[in-house]
Amino acid sequence: MNALNALLSIEDMTVEYTNQGQRFAAISDITIDIAEGETLGLVGESGCGKSTTGRAIIQLPAPTMGKVTFEGRDLSELNHEEMRQVRRRLQIIFQDPVSSLNPRRKVKDIVAEPLVIAGMKDAAERERRVREVLEAVGVDPDTAMDRRPHQFSGGQCQRICVARALIMEPKLIVCDEPVSALDVSVQAQILNLLEDMKERYGLTLLFISHDLAVVKNISDRVAVMYLGKFCELADSARIYEAPAHPYTAGLMATIPDLSTIGADAGPALIGEIPSPLNPPSGCRFRTRCPHAQERCAAEEPEFRQIESGHHVACHFPLTEQGS
Amino acid sequence: MAYLRLKTLHLIPVFFLVTFASFMMLDLLPGDTVDAILSDADTGEIGSMEAREALRKELNLDKPLIVRYALWLGNMVQGDLGRSYVTTQPVTEALVQRIPVSLELMIMSQILAIAMAIPIGIYSGYHGGSTVDRGISAFAFGVLSIPVFVAGTVYIWIFAIELGWLPSSGHTDFSEDPWGNIKGFILPALTLATIEFPILMRVLRVDVISTLQEDYIALAKSKGMTTWYILFHHALRPSSFTFVTLLGLQIGQLITGTVVIETLFSIPGVGKLLIDSVDTRDEIMVQGVITFIAIVYVVVNLLVDLLYAVLDPRVARRA
Amino acid sequence: MASETSASPLLEVVDLYTHFDTPRGVAHAVDGVSFRLERGRTLGIVGESGSGKSVLSRTIIDILAKDGSVLNQGEVRFEGRDLMALPEKDMRDIRGREIAMVFQDPMSSLNPVKKIGKQITEVLVKRLGMPGAEAKRRAVELIESVGIPDAAQQLDRFPMHLSGGMRQRVAIAIALAGEPKLLIADEPTTALDVTIQAQILDLLRRQQAERNMAVILITHDLGIVAQYTDDVAVMYAGQIVESCSTEELIRRPRMPYTEALMNSAPNLADPPHTRLDAIPGLPPNLLRVPRGCRFAERCPYAAEKCSAEMPALTDDDDPSHIYACWYPLEVKEAVSA
């Protein structure tokens, strides 16, 4: 897990919020490295803390405890100006492309904005860069530059968001559910685009989604989150072939796909994700786990490596019996 | 209830600010209270220097503003708002006599305004964009531009002079003649309601239009509920936030209107008391009336805040 | 469709049009749709946003605006009666009692200021004429039957107290209250997590079997269609472009759009970084629909004829499998599993 060439390291990161006077951890004590050039997928149900993780990395808001190291620098120690410099190399794309673009501004101004903020004075050079990056994301600069976001479909807006993120030539892009609001046919376009951009610009991606099939498709490694903690981390092919955590297996079984015509097995996972205000004792998943035993309530399982690169937080991982 | 306590605490500084500001502004008014009290209306004589100084001392008018405010505040907390400079009647007594009259007028006018605004607002919102809706809007804007005394005069002319149904002025005690009392209030209350309901109606209309786009309205339709039921049982409550806020904010306008209307219809309410006291430079009385008005304003807005929590359970939860 | 021969299906939609008169022109939201649905069956209607699937469902239950901006034509025959020709009062009797609906987002489809109990009992009292006390008892039974714990306590709670999944269960209880013969579920799980999605769809399936209710399940997800429906209609730009039994569609799609829809979704069985077959371009603007096949512009197989002339729904030898395409795909096993 502690790869030497880690571009981003998260160590013991905790993010706490206050809800109705009660303090609770949206994510607690997570540790992970993202290697340069890889795509790490982060998957889980709503409320599991995956989006909070993405935002804590770009320090919006900064984590309550723990450390985020990007290109060797501890982000929590940077002052405002230094953080601004780092943000150019650490971009984020959000779920709803239409509302993340200012409806009153023209596309060329939206895409050029990071350059303006960074102090690029040369308007002709700015325009050249905007054109280049719009072309790269598959938006025709001649017709698009002078239009406003509402004149575009959701998919095109997401392309523009990608262009805006790319124009500063970032190292890492946090993609927070970037295709969840899009139709399947457009979703495929954006996923392909992200793959192409990663290749072309040498990007590292943190890809956050609730959709395991999407995450598996785009990621090199996948981390599964549940109630603010990691429950499994492995190569994406491996996690699909041999899920070790019962939650991962359950998630996978609930995805309806074309090969299960009329299958009636009943839902693979019962119940709902518990409130983070009052997480279960021991293993956080035990209230929904089909294999839960006494030990699971008493003792919190450690996030341990069961095979090279395959980590799981479970007392009774599935693969240890299976393989 | 933490929500209530918090809201009440917010209102205390508002109260102090209003009473102090009015104290200061009364002090800045041109003319001298002592002169006004001692001068003889017929001869214009203003009394001897000694008498003037004695009165000034008696009324504490020789002390600095802040001291006078502190003295007044100290007495007020004990329920003593002083005595009228002119009639020497205790201010509280004068208020107690006048308050029920003004409250009756205000409450009646609010009931009328709400009774007009809700059905018309809902109808207009339901038929948003139709010819009828546009007609109602044009009418509302027309009414909005009529000054209150013009509206009152028009009503007097129609209902009192031409038709002779209602009295044009005066006030009857409720205990003497309940029906006569209510009859006397109909025109003044209607006048106040007329100038207030168009805005209420308009904000309700806008909120109804947006509420009707909600999924839960589509669900209510798909349950087979009648349009009438959907509008009043599903759409009205979620649409009434701006409406209720405005009811609170318009209290200021309502009080101004009451002052004009009480004068126009010769109703012995707090508004008339205010005008009469300003005329005679009875500062202590004016201050008493303003204090009362501030209390009404603050209490009504507190009620509005509480009403939010009643209208939408989510508000109480958030606070 | 198995019971194609029965004389009068539960629902038969004939050449239905729903157009919207907008300031920028007439939007062809539903453009000549026909299908039939037998009692107790589940029909999946699948399509992307803007395909007209939601408008279609709202036209069937007749809850679109009545301000003259909606232009309708065609027939919606329910048990032989044309709902389009019914007066509003009679149509109101159909809604909630004969046809009920579950909406996409349970966060917005329940009235936030009304107690859950009231939202269920108002159907029982207003529509079934049940006395108040009996309606309350029945509401508790309904809440229990959709799998919500502590049913009696839930009556006095507000929607904000429940999770999205629980709210959707309440919405289903509301729909079931009138004991409808047809339930229209418009993307009932799109706003929910996958684990909750499976629970809700499973609940719908069980309730349907118990009550012998017909269901129209509207979704954008072919995986859901495959797992939960008997028959399916694929919609594109306001039209049905292919319709047959679900198994037939998954195994032998004929319309290129159906195939494209299947291939563009990432499949868990594929290795990571498998290139997705994205459909290029966008669906046509419904204000200016093309003359020919509406998918032609994005279709990899399109020829000249496709953009010149609109293909009608046809079949080869099997009348239960219809599609609208000049150059249909060869019959092949699309899914090896």
Tab-separated table of N, CA, C and O in Angstrom, chain B residues 81-143:
chain	number	residue	atom	x	y	z
B	81	LEU	N	-45.402	53.715	32.344
B	81	LEU	CA	-44.912	54.425	31.164
B	81	LEU	C	-45.012	55.944	31.355
B	81	LEU	O	-44.873	56.705	30.414
B	82	GLY	N	-45.282	56.363	32.556
B	82	GLY	CA	-45.347	57.798	32.846
B	82	GLY	C	-46.769	58.346	32.722
B	82	GLY	O	-47.718	57.589	32.492
B	83	ARG	N	-46.868	59.667	32.893
B	83	ARG	CA	-48.162	60.314	32.769
B	83	ARG	C	-48.124	61.277	31.608
B	83	ARG	O	-47.108	61.906	31.345
B	84	SER	N	-49.251	61.424	30.994
B	84	SER	CA	-49.329	62.361	29.877
B	84	SER	C	-48.955	63.747	30.335
B	84	SER	O	-49.371	64.191	31.399
B	85	TYR	N	-48.124	64.440	29.528
B	85	TYR	CA	-47.754	65.811	29.858
B	85	TYR	C	-48.976	66.718	29.792
B	85	TYR	O	-49.035	67.734	30.441
B	86	VAL	N	-49.925	66.337	28.965
B	86	VAL	CA	-51.042	67.234	28.673
B	86	VAL	C	-52.244	66.966	29.587
B	86	VAL	O	-52.746	67.864	30.247
B	87	THR	N	-52.654	65.712	29.639
B	87	THR	CA	-53.873	65.415	30.396
B	87	THR	C	-53.572	64.816	31.757
B	87	THR	O	-54.491	64.597	32.541
B	88	THR	N	-52.317	64.520	32.011
B	88	THR	CA	-51.847	63.843	33.224
B	88	THR	C	-52.462	62.455	33.429
B	88	THR	O	-52.329	61.851	34.477
B	89	GLN	N	-53.125	61.944	32.406
B	89	GLN	CA	-53.613	60.566	32.489
B	89	GLN	C	-52.406	59.627	32.385
B	89	GLN	O	-51.497	59.885	31.580
B	90	PRO	N	-52.354	58.585	33.217
B	90	PRO	CA	-51.247	57.630	33.048
B	90	PRO	C	-51.252	57.065	31.611
B	90	PRO	O	-52.332	56.733	31.089
B	91	VAL	N	-50.051	56.950	31.027
B	91	VAL	CA	-49.948	56.462	29.647
B	91	VAL	C	-50.503	55.042	29.528
B	91	VAL	O	-51.211	54.707	28.581
B	92	THR	N	-50.192	54.221	30.520
B	92	THR	CA	-50.685	52.837	30.470
B	92	THR	C	-52.209	52.814	30.431
B	92	THR	O	-52.810	52.042	29.704
B	93	GLU	N	-52.821	53.685	31.214
B	93	GLU	CA	-54.277	53.704	31.253
B	93	GLU	C	-54.852	54.083	29.887
B	93	GLU	O	-55.775	53.442	29.374
B	94	ALA	N	-54.235	55.117	29.290
B	94	ALA	CA	-54.681	55.544	27.961
B	94	ALA	C	-54.537	54.397	26.962
B	94	ALA	O	-55.430	54.139	26.144
B	95	LEU	N	-53.403	53.686	27.061
B	95	LEU	CA	-53.165	52.574	26.127
B	95	LEU	C	-54.187	51.462	26.338
B	95	LEU	O	-54.739	50.925	25.377
B	96	VAL	N	-54.425	51.134	27.601
B	96	VAL	CA	-55.361	50.044	27.905
B	96	VAL	C	-56.744	50.355	27.333
B	96	VAL	O	-57.442	49.471	26.845
B	97	GLN	N	-57.116	51.640	27.361
B	97	GLN	CA	-58.403	52.009	26.779
B	97	GLN	C	-58.411	51.846	25.266
B	97	GLN	O	-59.404	51.442	24.673
B	98	ARG	N	-57.286	52.195	24.640
B	98	ARG	CA	-57.243	52.274	23.178
B	98	ARG	C	-56.879	50.953	22.495
B	98	ARG	O	-57.290	50.712	21.374
B	99	ILE	N	-56.041	50.158	23.182
B	99	ILE	CA	-55.506	48.944	22.531
B	99	ILE	C	-56.610	48.022	21.999
B	99	ILE	O	-56.549	47.593	20.846
B	100	PRO	N	-57.625	47.686	22.792
B	100	PRO	CA	-58.630	46.734	22.276
B	100	PRO	C	-59.255	47.224	20.966
B	100	PRO	O	-59.501	46.434	20.056
B	101	VAL	N	-59.474	48.540	20.881
B	101	VAL	CA	-60.086	49.093	19.672
B	101	VAL	C	-59.173	48.854	18.461
B	101	VAL	O	-59.599	48.346	17.421
B	102	SER	N	-57.898	49.194	18.621
B	102	SER	CA	-56.966	49.034	17.491
B	102	SER	C	-56.759	47.567	17.147
B	102	SER	O	-56.674	47.194	15.977
B	103	LEU	N	-56.652	46.739	18.188
B	103	LEU	CA	-56.438	45.310	17.917
B	103	LEU	C	-57.615	44.742	17.139
B	103	LEU	O	-57.436	43.971	16.192
B	104	GLU	N	-58.816	45.135	17.535
B	104	GLU	CA	-59.986	44.624	16.825
B	104	GLU	C	-59.922	45.022	15.355
B	104	GLU	O	-60.159	44.207	14.462
B	105	LEU	N	-59.552	46.278	15.131
B	105	LEU	CA	-59.436	46.759	13.751
B	105	LEU	C	-58.383	45.977	12.966
B	105	LEU	O	-58.613	45.515	11.849
B	106	MET	N	-57.213	45.795	13.607
B	106	MET	CA	-56.120	45.092	12.905
B	106	MET	C	-56.490	43.652	12.621
B	106	MET	O	-56.270	43.140	11.529
B	107	ILE	N	-57.033	42.992	13.630
B	107	ILE	CA	-57.350	41.570	13.452
B	107	ILE	C	-58.422	41.404	12.376
B	107	ILE	O	-58.300	40.559	11.485
B	108	MET	N	-59.443	42.244	12.446
B	108	MET	CA	-60.494	42.130	11.429
B	108	MET	C	-59.940	42.371	10.038
B	108	MET	O	-60.278	41.665	9.085
B	109	SER	N	-59.058	43.373	9.917
B	109	SER	CA	-58.520	43.674	8.588
B	109	SER	C	-57.638	42.531	8.102
B	109	SER	O	-57.647	42.176	6.918
B	110	GLN	N	-56.877	41.903	9.024
B	110	GLN	CA	-56.028	40.782	8.618
B	110	GLN	C	-56.873	39.597	8.167
B	110	GLN	O	-56.566	38.944	7.179
B	111	ILE	N	-57.952	39.344	8.921
B	111	ILE	CA	-58.822	38.221	8.545
B	111	ILE	C	-59.398	38.472	7.154
B	111	ILE	O	-59.381	37.578	6.287
B	112	LEU	N	-59.850	39.694	6.931
B	112	LEU	CA	-60.402	40.016	5.607
B	112	LEU	C	-59.344	39.877	4.519
B	112	LEU	O	-59.592	39.300	3.453
B	113	ALA	N	-58.134	40.400	4.799
B	113	ALA	CA	-57.067	40.351	3.786
B	113	ALA	C	-56.710	38.908	3.450
B	113	ALA	O	-56.566	38.538	2.282
B	114	ILE	N	-56.589	38.075	4.482
B	114	ILE	CA	-56.240	36.667	4.266
B	114	ILE	C	-57.379	35.962	3.530
B	114	ILE	O	-57.154	35.189	2.591
B	115	ALA	N	-58.606	36.261	3.947
B	115	ALA	CA	-59.757	35.611	3.318
B	115	ALA	C	-59.862	35.975	1.839
B	115	ALA	O	-60.344	35.186	1.033
B	116	MET	N	-59.380	37.159	1.487
B	116	MET	CA	-59.401	37.516	0.061
B	116	MET	C	-58.183	36.931	-0.656
B	116	MET	O	-58.278	36.428	-1.765
B	117	ALA	N	-57.023	37.003	0.015
B	117	ALA	CA	-55.771	36.638	-0.661
B	117	ALA	C	-55.673	35.136	-0.938
B	117	ALA	O	-55.221	34.734	-2.009
B	118	ILE	N	-56.103	34.296	0.011
B	118	ILE	CA	-55.888	32.849	-0.166
B	118	ILE	C	-56.685	32.294	-1.351
B	118	ILE	O	-56.083	31.730	-2.273
B	119	PRO	N	-58.003	32.453	-1.388
B	119	PRO	CA	-58.703	31.860	-2.544
B	119	PRO	C	-58.283	32.477	-3.875
B	119	PRO	O	-58.064	31.754	-4.857
B	120	ILE	N	-58.114	33.807	-3.891
B	120	ILE	CA	-57.751	34.425	-5.170
B	120	ILE	C	-56.333	34.016	-5.567
B	120	ILE	O	-56.060	33.706	-6.723
B	121	GLY	N	-55.421	33.972	-4.578
B	121	GLY	CA	-54.036	33.579	-4.865
B	121	GLY	C	-53.961	32.154	-5.391
B	121	GLY	O	-53.248	31.855	-6.349
B	122	ILE	N	-54.700	31.255	-4.758
B	122	ILE	CA	-54.680	29.851	-5.183
B	122	ILE	C	-55.299	29.716	-6.578
B	122	ILE	O	-54.737	29.064	-7.461
B	123	TYR	N	-56.413	30.391	-6.779
B	123	TYR	CA	-57.066	30.310	-8.078
B	123	TYR	C	-56.120	30.817	-9.169
B	123	TYR	O	-55.922	30.190	-10.197
B	124	SER	N	-55.528	31.967	-8.882
B	124	SER	CA	-54.641	32.593	-9.849
B	124	SER	C	-53.424	31.709	-10.133
B	124	SER	O	-52.973	31.596	-11.265
B	125	GLY	N	-52.895	31.073	-9.068
B	125	GLY	CA	-51.749	30.201	-9.232
B	125	GLY	C	-52.105	28.948	-10.024
B	125	GLY	O	-51.355	28.501	-10.894
B	126	TYR	N	-53.276	28.397	-9.739
B	126	TYR	CA	-53.712	27.180	-10.431
B	126	TYR	C	-53.918	27.459	-11.914
B	126	TYR	O	-53.589	26.640	-12.768
B	127	HIS	N	-54.466	28.640	-12.216
B	127	HIS	CA	-54.668	29.000	-13.614
B	127	HIS	C	-53.570	29.938	-14.097
B	127	HIS	O	-53.837	30.841	-14.886
B	128	GLY	N	-52.361	29.767	-13.575
B	128	GLY	CA	-51.248	30.666	-13.900
B	128	GLY	C	-51.101	30.883	-15.393
B	128	GLY	O	-51.042	29.928	-16.162
B	129	GLY	N	-51.045	32.140	-15.811
B	129	GLY	CA	-50.829	32.449	-17.218
B	129	GLY	C	-52.106	32.576	-18.024
B	129	GLY	O	-52.086	33.017	-19.168
B	130	SER	N	-53.252	32.179	-17.432
B	130	SER	CA	-54.501	32.268	-18.185
B	130	SER	C	-54.986	33.718	-18.245
B	130	SER	O	-54.443	34.598	-17.580
B	131	THR	N	-56.027	33.954	-19.022
B	131	THR	CA	-56.566	35.310	-19.148
B	131	THR	C	-57.075	35.810	-17.798
B	131	THR	O	-56.834	36.954	-17.416
B	132	VAL	N	-57.774	34.923	-17.080
B	132	VAL	CA	-58.306	35.317	-15.775
B	132	VAL	C	-57.161	35.707	-14.843
B	132	VAL	O	-57.218	36.719	-14.141
B	133	ASP	N	-56.110	34.898	-14.837
B	133	ASP	CA	-54.957	35.184	-13.982
B	133	ASP	C	-54.369	36.550	-14.324
B	133	ASP	O	-54.060	37.346	-13.445
B	134	ARG	N	-54.236	36.813	-15.608
B	134	ARG	CA	-53.660	38.096	-16.013
B	134	ARG	C	-54.569	39.251	-15.613
B	134	ARG	O	-54.101	40.305	-15.185
B	135	GLY	N	-55.892	39.011	-15.732
B	135	GLY	CA	-56.848	40.043	-15.306
B	135	GLY	C	-56.724	40.328	-13.821
B	135	GLY	O	-56.673	41.483	-13.392
B	136	ILE	N	-56.623	39.250	-13.026
B	136	ILE	CA	-56.495	39.418	-11.574
B	136	ILE	C	-55.219	40.189	-11.248
B	136	ILE	O	-55.217	41.094	-10.416
B	137	SER	N	-54.126	39.849	-11.937
B	137	SER	CA	-52.862	40.530	-11.681
B	137	SER	C	-52.973	42.016	-11.978
B	137	SER	O	-52.528	42.853	-11.182
B	138	ALA	N	-53.575	42.341	-13.116
B	138	ALA	CA	-53.720	43.746	-13.495
B	138	ALA	C	-54.540	44.475	-12.436
B	138	ALA	O	-54.174	45.569	-11.974
B	139	PHE	N	-55.621	43.841	-12.000
B	139	PHE	CA	-56.472	44.432	-10.976
B	139	PHE	C	-55.683	44.650	-9.683
B	139	PHE	O	-55.743	45.721	-9.067
B	140	ALA	N	-54.898	43.642	-9.291
B	140	ALA	CA	-54.140	43.722	-8.044
B	140	ALA	C	-53.150	44.883	-8.093
B	140	ALA	O	-53.018	45.638	-7.134
B	141	PHE	N	-52.460	45.027	-9.221
B	141	PHE	CA	-51.491	46.118	-9.322
B	141	PHE	C	-52.202	47.470	-9.280
B	141	PHE	O	-51.689	48.433	-8.716
B	142	GLY	N	-53.393	47.502	-9.870
B	142	GLY	CA	-54.174	48.740	-9.821
B	142	GLY	C	-54.501	49.116	-8.384
B	142	GLY	O	-54.265	50.245	-7.947
B	143	VAL	N	-55.004	48.138	-7.630
B	143	VAL	CA	-55.391	48.373	-6.241
B	143	VAL	C	-54.180	48.795	-5.416
B	143	VAL	O	-54.244	49.684	-4.567
